[in-house]
Coordinates of N, CA, C and O in Angstrom, one line a residue:
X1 N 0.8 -1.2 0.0 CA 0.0 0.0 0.0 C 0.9 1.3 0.0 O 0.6 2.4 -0.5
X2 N 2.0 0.9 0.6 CA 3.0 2.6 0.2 C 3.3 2.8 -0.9 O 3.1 3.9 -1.3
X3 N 3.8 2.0 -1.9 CA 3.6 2.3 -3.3 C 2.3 2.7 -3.7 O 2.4 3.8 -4.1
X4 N 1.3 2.3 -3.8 CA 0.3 2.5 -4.5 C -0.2 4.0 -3.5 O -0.9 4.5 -4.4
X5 N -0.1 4.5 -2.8 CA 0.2 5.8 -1.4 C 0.9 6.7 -2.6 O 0.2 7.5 -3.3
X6 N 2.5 6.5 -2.8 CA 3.5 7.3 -3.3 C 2.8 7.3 -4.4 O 2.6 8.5 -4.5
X7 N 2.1 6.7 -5.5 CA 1.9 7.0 -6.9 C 0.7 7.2 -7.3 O 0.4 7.5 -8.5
X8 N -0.1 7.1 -6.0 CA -1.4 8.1 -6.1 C -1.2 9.6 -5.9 O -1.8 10.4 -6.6
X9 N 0.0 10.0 -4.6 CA 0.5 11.4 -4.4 C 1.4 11.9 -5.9 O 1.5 13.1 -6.3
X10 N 1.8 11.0 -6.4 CA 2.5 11.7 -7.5 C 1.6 11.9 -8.9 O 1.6 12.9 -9.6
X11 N 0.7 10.7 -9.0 CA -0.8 11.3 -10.2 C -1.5 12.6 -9.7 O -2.0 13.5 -10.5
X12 N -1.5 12.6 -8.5 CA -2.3 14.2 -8.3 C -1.7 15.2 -8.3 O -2.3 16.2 -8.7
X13 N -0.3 15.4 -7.8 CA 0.5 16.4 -8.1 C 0.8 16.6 -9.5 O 1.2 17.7 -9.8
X14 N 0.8 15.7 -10.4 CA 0.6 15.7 -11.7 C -0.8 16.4 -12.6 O -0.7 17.1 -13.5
X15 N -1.9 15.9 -12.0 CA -3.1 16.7 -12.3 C -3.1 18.1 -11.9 O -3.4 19.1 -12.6
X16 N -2.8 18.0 -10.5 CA -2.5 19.6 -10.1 C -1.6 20.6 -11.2 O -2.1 21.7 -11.5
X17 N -0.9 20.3 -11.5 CA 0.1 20.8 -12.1 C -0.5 21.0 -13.7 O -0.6 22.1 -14.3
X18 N -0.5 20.2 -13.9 CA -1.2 19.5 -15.7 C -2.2 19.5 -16.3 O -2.3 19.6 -17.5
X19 N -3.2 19.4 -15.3 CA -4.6 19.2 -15.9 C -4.4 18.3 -16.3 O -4.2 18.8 -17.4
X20 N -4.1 16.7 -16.4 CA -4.3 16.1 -17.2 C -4.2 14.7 -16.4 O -3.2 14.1 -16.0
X21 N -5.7 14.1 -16.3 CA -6.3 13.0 -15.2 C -5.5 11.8 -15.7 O -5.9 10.8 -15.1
X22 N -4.9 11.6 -16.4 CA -4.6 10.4 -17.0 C -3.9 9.3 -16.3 O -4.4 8.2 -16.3
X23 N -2.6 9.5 -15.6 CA -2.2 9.3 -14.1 C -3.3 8.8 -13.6 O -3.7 7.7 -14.1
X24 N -4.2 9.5 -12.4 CA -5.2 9.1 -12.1 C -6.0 7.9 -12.6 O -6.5 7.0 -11.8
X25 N -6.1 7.8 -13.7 CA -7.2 6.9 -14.2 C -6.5 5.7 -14.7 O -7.2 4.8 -15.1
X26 N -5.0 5.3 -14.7 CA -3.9 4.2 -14.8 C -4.2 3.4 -13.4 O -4.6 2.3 -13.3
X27 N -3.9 4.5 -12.1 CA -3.8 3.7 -11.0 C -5.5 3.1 -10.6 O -5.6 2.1 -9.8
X28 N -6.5 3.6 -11.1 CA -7.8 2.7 -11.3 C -8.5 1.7 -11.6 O -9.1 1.9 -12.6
X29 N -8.6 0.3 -10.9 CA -9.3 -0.3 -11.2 C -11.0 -0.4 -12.3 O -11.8 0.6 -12.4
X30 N -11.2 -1.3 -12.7 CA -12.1 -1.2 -13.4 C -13.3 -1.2 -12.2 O -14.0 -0.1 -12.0
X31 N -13.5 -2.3 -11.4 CA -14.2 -1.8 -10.4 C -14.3 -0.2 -8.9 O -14.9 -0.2 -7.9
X32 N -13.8 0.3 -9.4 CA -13.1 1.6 -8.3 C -14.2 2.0 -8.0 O -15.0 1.9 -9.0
X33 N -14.7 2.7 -6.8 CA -16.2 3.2 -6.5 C -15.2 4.3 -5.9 O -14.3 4.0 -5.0
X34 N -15.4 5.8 -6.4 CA -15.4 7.0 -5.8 C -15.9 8.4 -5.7 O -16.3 9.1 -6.7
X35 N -15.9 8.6 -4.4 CA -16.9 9.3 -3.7 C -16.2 11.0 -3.4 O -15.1 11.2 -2.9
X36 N -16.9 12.0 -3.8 CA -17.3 12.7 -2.9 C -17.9 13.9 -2.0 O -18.8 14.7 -2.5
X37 N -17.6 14.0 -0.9 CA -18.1 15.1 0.0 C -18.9 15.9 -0.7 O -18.4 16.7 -1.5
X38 N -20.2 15.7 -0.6 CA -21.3 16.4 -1.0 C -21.6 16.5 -2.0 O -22.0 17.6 -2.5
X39 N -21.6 15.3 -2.7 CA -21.8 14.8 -4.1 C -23.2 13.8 -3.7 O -23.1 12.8 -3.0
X40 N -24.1 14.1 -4.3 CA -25.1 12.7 -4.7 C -24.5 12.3 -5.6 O -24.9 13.1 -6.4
X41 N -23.8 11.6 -6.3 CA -23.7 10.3 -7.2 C -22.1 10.3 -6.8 O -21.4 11.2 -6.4
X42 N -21.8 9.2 -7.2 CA -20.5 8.4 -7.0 C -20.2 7.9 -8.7 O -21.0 7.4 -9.4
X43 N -18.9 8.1 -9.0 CA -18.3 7.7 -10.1 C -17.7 5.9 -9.9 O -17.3 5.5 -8.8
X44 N -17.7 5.2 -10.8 CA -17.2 3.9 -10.6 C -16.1 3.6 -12.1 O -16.3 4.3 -13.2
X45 N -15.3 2.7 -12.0 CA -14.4 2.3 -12.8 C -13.5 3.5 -13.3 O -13.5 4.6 -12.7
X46 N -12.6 3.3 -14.5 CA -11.8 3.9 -15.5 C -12.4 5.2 -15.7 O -12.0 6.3 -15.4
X47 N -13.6 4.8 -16.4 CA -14.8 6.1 -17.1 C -14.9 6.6 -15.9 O -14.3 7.7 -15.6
X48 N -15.7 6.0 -15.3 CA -15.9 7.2 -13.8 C -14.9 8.3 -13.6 O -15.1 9.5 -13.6
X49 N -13.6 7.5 -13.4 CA -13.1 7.8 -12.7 C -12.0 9.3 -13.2 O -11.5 10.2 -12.5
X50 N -11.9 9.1 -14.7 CA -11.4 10.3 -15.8 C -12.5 11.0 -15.4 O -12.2 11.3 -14.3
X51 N -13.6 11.5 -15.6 CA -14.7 11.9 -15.1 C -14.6 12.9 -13.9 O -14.5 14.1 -13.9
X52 N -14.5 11.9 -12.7 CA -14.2 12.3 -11.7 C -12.7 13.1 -11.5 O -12.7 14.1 -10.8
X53 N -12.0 12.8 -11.8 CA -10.8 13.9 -11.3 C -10.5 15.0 -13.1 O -9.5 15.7 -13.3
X54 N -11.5 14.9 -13.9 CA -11.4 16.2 -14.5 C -12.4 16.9 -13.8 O -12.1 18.0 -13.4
X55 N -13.9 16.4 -13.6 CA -14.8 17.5 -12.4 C -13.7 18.1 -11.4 O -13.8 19.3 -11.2
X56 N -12.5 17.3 -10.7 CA -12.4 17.8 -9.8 C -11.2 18.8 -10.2 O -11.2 19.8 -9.5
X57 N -10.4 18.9 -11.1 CA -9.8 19.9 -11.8 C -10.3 21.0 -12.2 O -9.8 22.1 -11.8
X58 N -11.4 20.8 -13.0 CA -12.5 21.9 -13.9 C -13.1 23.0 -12.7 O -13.7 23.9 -13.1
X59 N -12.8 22.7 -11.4 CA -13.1 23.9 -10.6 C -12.2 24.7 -9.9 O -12.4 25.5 -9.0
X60 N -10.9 24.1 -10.5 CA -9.5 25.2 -10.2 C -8.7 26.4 -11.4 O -9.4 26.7 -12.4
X61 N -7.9 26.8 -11.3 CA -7.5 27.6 -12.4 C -6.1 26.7 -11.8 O -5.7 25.6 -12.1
X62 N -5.5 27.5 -10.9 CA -3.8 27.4 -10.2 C -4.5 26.5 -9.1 O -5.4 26.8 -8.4
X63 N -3.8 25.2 -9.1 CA -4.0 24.1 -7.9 C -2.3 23.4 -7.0 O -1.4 22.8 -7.4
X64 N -2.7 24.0 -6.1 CA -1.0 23.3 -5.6 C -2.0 22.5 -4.0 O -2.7 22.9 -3.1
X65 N -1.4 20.9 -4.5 CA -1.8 20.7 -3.1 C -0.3 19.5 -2.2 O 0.5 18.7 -2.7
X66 N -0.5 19.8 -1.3 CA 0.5 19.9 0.1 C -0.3 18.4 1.0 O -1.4 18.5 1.5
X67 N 0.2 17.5 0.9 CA -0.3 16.2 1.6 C 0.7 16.6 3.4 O 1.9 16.7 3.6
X68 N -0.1 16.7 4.1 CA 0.6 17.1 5.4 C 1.0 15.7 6.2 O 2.0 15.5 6.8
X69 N 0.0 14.8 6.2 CA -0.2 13.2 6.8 C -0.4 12.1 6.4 O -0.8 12.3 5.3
X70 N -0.3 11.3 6.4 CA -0.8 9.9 6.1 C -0.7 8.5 7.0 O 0.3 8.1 7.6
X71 N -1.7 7.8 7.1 CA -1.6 6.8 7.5 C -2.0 5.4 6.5 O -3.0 5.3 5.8
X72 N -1.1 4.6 6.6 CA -1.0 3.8 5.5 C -1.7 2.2 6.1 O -1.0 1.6 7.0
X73 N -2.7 1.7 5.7 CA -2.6 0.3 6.1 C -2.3 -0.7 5.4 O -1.5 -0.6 4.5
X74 N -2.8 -1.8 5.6 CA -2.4 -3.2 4.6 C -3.2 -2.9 3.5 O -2.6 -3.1 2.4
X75 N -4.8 -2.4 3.3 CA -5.7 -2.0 2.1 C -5.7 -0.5 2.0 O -6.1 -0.1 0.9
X76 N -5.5 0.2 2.9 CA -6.2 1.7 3.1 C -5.4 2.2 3.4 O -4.5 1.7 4.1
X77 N -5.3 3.7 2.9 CA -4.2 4.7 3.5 C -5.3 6.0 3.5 O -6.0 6.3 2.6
X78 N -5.1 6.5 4.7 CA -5.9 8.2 5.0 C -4.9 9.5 4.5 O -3.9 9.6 5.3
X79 N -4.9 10.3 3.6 CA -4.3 11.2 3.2 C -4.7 12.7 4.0 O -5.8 13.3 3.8
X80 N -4.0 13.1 4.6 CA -4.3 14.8 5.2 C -3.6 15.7 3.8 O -2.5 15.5 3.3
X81 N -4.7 16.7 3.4 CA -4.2 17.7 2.8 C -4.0 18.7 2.7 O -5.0 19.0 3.4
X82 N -3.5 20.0 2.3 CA -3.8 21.0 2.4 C -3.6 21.6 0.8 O -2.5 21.9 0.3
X83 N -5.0 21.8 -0.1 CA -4.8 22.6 -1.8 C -4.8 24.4 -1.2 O -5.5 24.9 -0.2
X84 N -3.9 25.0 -2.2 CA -4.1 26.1 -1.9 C -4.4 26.8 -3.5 O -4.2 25.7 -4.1
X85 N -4.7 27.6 -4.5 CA -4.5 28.6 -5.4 C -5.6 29.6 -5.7 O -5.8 30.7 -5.1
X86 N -6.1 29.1 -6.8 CA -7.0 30.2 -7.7 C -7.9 29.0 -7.9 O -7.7 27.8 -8.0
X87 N -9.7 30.0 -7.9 CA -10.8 29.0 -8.2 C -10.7 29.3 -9.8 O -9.8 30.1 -10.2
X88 N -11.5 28.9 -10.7 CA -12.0 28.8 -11.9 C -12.0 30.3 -12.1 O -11.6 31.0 -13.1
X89 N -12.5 30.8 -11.1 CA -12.8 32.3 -11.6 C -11.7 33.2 -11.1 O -11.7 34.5 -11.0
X90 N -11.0 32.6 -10.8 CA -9.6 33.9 -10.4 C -9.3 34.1 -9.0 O -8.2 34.6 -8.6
X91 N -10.5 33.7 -7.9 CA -10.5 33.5 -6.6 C -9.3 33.1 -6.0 O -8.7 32.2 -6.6
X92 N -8.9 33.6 -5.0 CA -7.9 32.4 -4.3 C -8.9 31.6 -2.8 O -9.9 31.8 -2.1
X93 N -7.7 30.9 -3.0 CA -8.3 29.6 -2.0 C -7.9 28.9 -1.4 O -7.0 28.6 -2.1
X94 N -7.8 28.2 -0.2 CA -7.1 27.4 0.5 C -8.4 26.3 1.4 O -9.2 26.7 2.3
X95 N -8.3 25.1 1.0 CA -8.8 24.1 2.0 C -7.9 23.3 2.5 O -6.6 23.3 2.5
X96 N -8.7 22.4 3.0 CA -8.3 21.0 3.9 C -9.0 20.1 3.8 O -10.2 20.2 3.9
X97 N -8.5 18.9 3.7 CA -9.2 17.6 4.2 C -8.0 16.7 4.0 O -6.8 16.8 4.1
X98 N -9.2 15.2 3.4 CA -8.4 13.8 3.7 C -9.2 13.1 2.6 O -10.4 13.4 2.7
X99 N -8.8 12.4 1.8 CA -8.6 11.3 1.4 C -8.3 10.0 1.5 O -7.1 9.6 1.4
X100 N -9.2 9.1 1.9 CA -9.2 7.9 1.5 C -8.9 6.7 0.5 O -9.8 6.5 -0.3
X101 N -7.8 6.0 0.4 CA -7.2 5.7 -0.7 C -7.6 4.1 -0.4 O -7.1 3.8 0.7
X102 N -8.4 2.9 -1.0 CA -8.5 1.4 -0.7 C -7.9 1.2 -2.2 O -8.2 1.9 -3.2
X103 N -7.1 0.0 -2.3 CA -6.7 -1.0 -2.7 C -7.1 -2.8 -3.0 O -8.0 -3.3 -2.4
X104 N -6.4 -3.5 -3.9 CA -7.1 -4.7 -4.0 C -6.2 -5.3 -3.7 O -6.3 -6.5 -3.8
X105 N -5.1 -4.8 -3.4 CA -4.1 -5.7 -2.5 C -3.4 -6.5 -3.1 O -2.8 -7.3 -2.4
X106 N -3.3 -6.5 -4.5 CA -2.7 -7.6 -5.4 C -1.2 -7.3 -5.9 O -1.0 -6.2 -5.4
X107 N -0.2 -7.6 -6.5 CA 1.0 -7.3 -6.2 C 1.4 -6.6 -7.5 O 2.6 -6.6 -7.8
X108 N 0.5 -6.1 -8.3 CA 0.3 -4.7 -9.2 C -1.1 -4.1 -8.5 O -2.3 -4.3 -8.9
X109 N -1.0 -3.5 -7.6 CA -2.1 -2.6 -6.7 C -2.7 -1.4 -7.5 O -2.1 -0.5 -8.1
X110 N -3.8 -1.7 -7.4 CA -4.6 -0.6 -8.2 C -5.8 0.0 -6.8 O -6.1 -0.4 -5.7
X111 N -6.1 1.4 -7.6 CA -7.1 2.0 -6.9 C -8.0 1.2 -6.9 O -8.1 0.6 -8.0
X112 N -9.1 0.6 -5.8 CA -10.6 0.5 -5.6 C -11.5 1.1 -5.4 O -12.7 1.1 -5.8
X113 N -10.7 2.1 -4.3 CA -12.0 3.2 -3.8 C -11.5 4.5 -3.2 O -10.8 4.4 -2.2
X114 N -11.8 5.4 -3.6 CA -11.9 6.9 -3.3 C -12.9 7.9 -2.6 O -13.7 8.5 -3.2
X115 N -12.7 8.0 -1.0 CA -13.3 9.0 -0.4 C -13.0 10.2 0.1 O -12.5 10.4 1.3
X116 N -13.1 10.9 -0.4 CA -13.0 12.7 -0.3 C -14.0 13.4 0.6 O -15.2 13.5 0.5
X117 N -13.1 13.9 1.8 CA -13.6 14.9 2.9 C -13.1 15.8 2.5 O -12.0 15.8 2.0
X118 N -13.8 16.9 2.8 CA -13.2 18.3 2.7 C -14.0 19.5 3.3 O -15.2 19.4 3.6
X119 N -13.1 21.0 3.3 CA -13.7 21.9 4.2 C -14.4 22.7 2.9 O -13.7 23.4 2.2
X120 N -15.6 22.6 2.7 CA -16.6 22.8 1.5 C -16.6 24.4 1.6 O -17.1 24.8 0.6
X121 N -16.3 25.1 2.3 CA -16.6 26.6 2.7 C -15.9 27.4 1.9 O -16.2 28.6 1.8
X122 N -14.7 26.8 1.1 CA -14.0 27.7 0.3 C -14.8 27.7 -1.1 O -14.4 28.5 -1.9
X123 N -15.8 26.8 -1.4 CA -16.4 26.9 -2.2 C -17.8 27.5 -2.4 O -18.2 27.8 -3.5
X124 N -18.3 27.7 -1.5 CA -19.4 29.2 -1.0 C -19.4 30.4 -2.1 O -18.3 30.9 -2.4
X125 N -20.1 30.7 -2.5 CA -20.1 31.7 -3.4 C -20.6 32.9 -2.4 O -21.6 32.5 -1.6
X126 N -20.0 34.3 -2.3 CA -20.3 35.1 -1.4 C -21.4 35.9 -2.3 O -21.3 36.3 -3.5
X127 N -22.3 36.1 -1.4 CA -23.6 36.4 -1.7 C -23.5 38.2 -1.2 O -23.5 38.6 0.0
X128 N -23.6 38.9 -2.3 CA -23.4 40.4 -1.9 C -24.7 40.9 -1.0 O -25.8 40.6 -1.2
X129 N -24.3 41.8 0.0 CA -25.5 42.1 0.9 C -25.9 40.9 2.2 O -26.7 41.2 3.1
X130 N -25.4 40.1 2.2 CA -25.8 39.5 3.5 C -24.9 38.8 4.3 O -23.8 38.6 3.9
X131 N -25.3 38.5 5.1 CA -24.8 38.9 6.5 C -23.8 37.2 6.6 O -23.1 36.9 7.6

């Protein structure tokens, strides 16, 4: 699971950087179920999952993100992060959360499953006039 840890942190700092999910969607299983934070629908497999990390691109301009923790287990590793830049619209921004990373444990380890927490508040659109 630390390989598959290290080469998930290096596909995203690659997306970050690139725009370009493809990384991402290598280390994916065909079965992969991923989720998140305040999303009704979940993406599953390859398709999903190019899907899913261009949505999650398509609402940055400048994306730098900063993995502060991790804990790694035999299937699962918890990722702490911190992204900081520019939204879509020129905004700057800074969250936090964690990532969930499961595995199929086989000795070419691929993504299974992706759960994304995060502090949703940098994405608030400020509403002129109120309080």
């Amino acid at each position: 699971m630390h390989d598959l840890t290290e080469r998930f942190t290096a596909a995203l700092h690659h997306l970050d950087a690139e725009s370009d999910a493809s990384p991402m969607v290598e280390l994916t299983s065909e079965d992969a179920q991923l989720i998140k934070l305040n999303q009704t629908h979940e993406a599953r497999g390859r398709d999903g999952a190019k899907r899913f990390w261009e949505d999650y691109r398509h609402v940055f301009g400048e994306l730098e993100t900063t993995f502060t923790s991790s804990t790694v287990g035999e299937k699962t590793a918890a990722l702490e992060w911190e992204s900081t830049g520019t939204l879509s619209s020129g905004k700057p921004f800074s969250y936090r959360g964690v990532t969930v990373i499961e595995s199929d444990g086989s000795d070419n380890e691929m993504v299974t499953g992706v759960r994304t927490y995060y502090d949703s508040a940098a994405f608030i659109q400020e509403t002129a006039g109120t309080a």
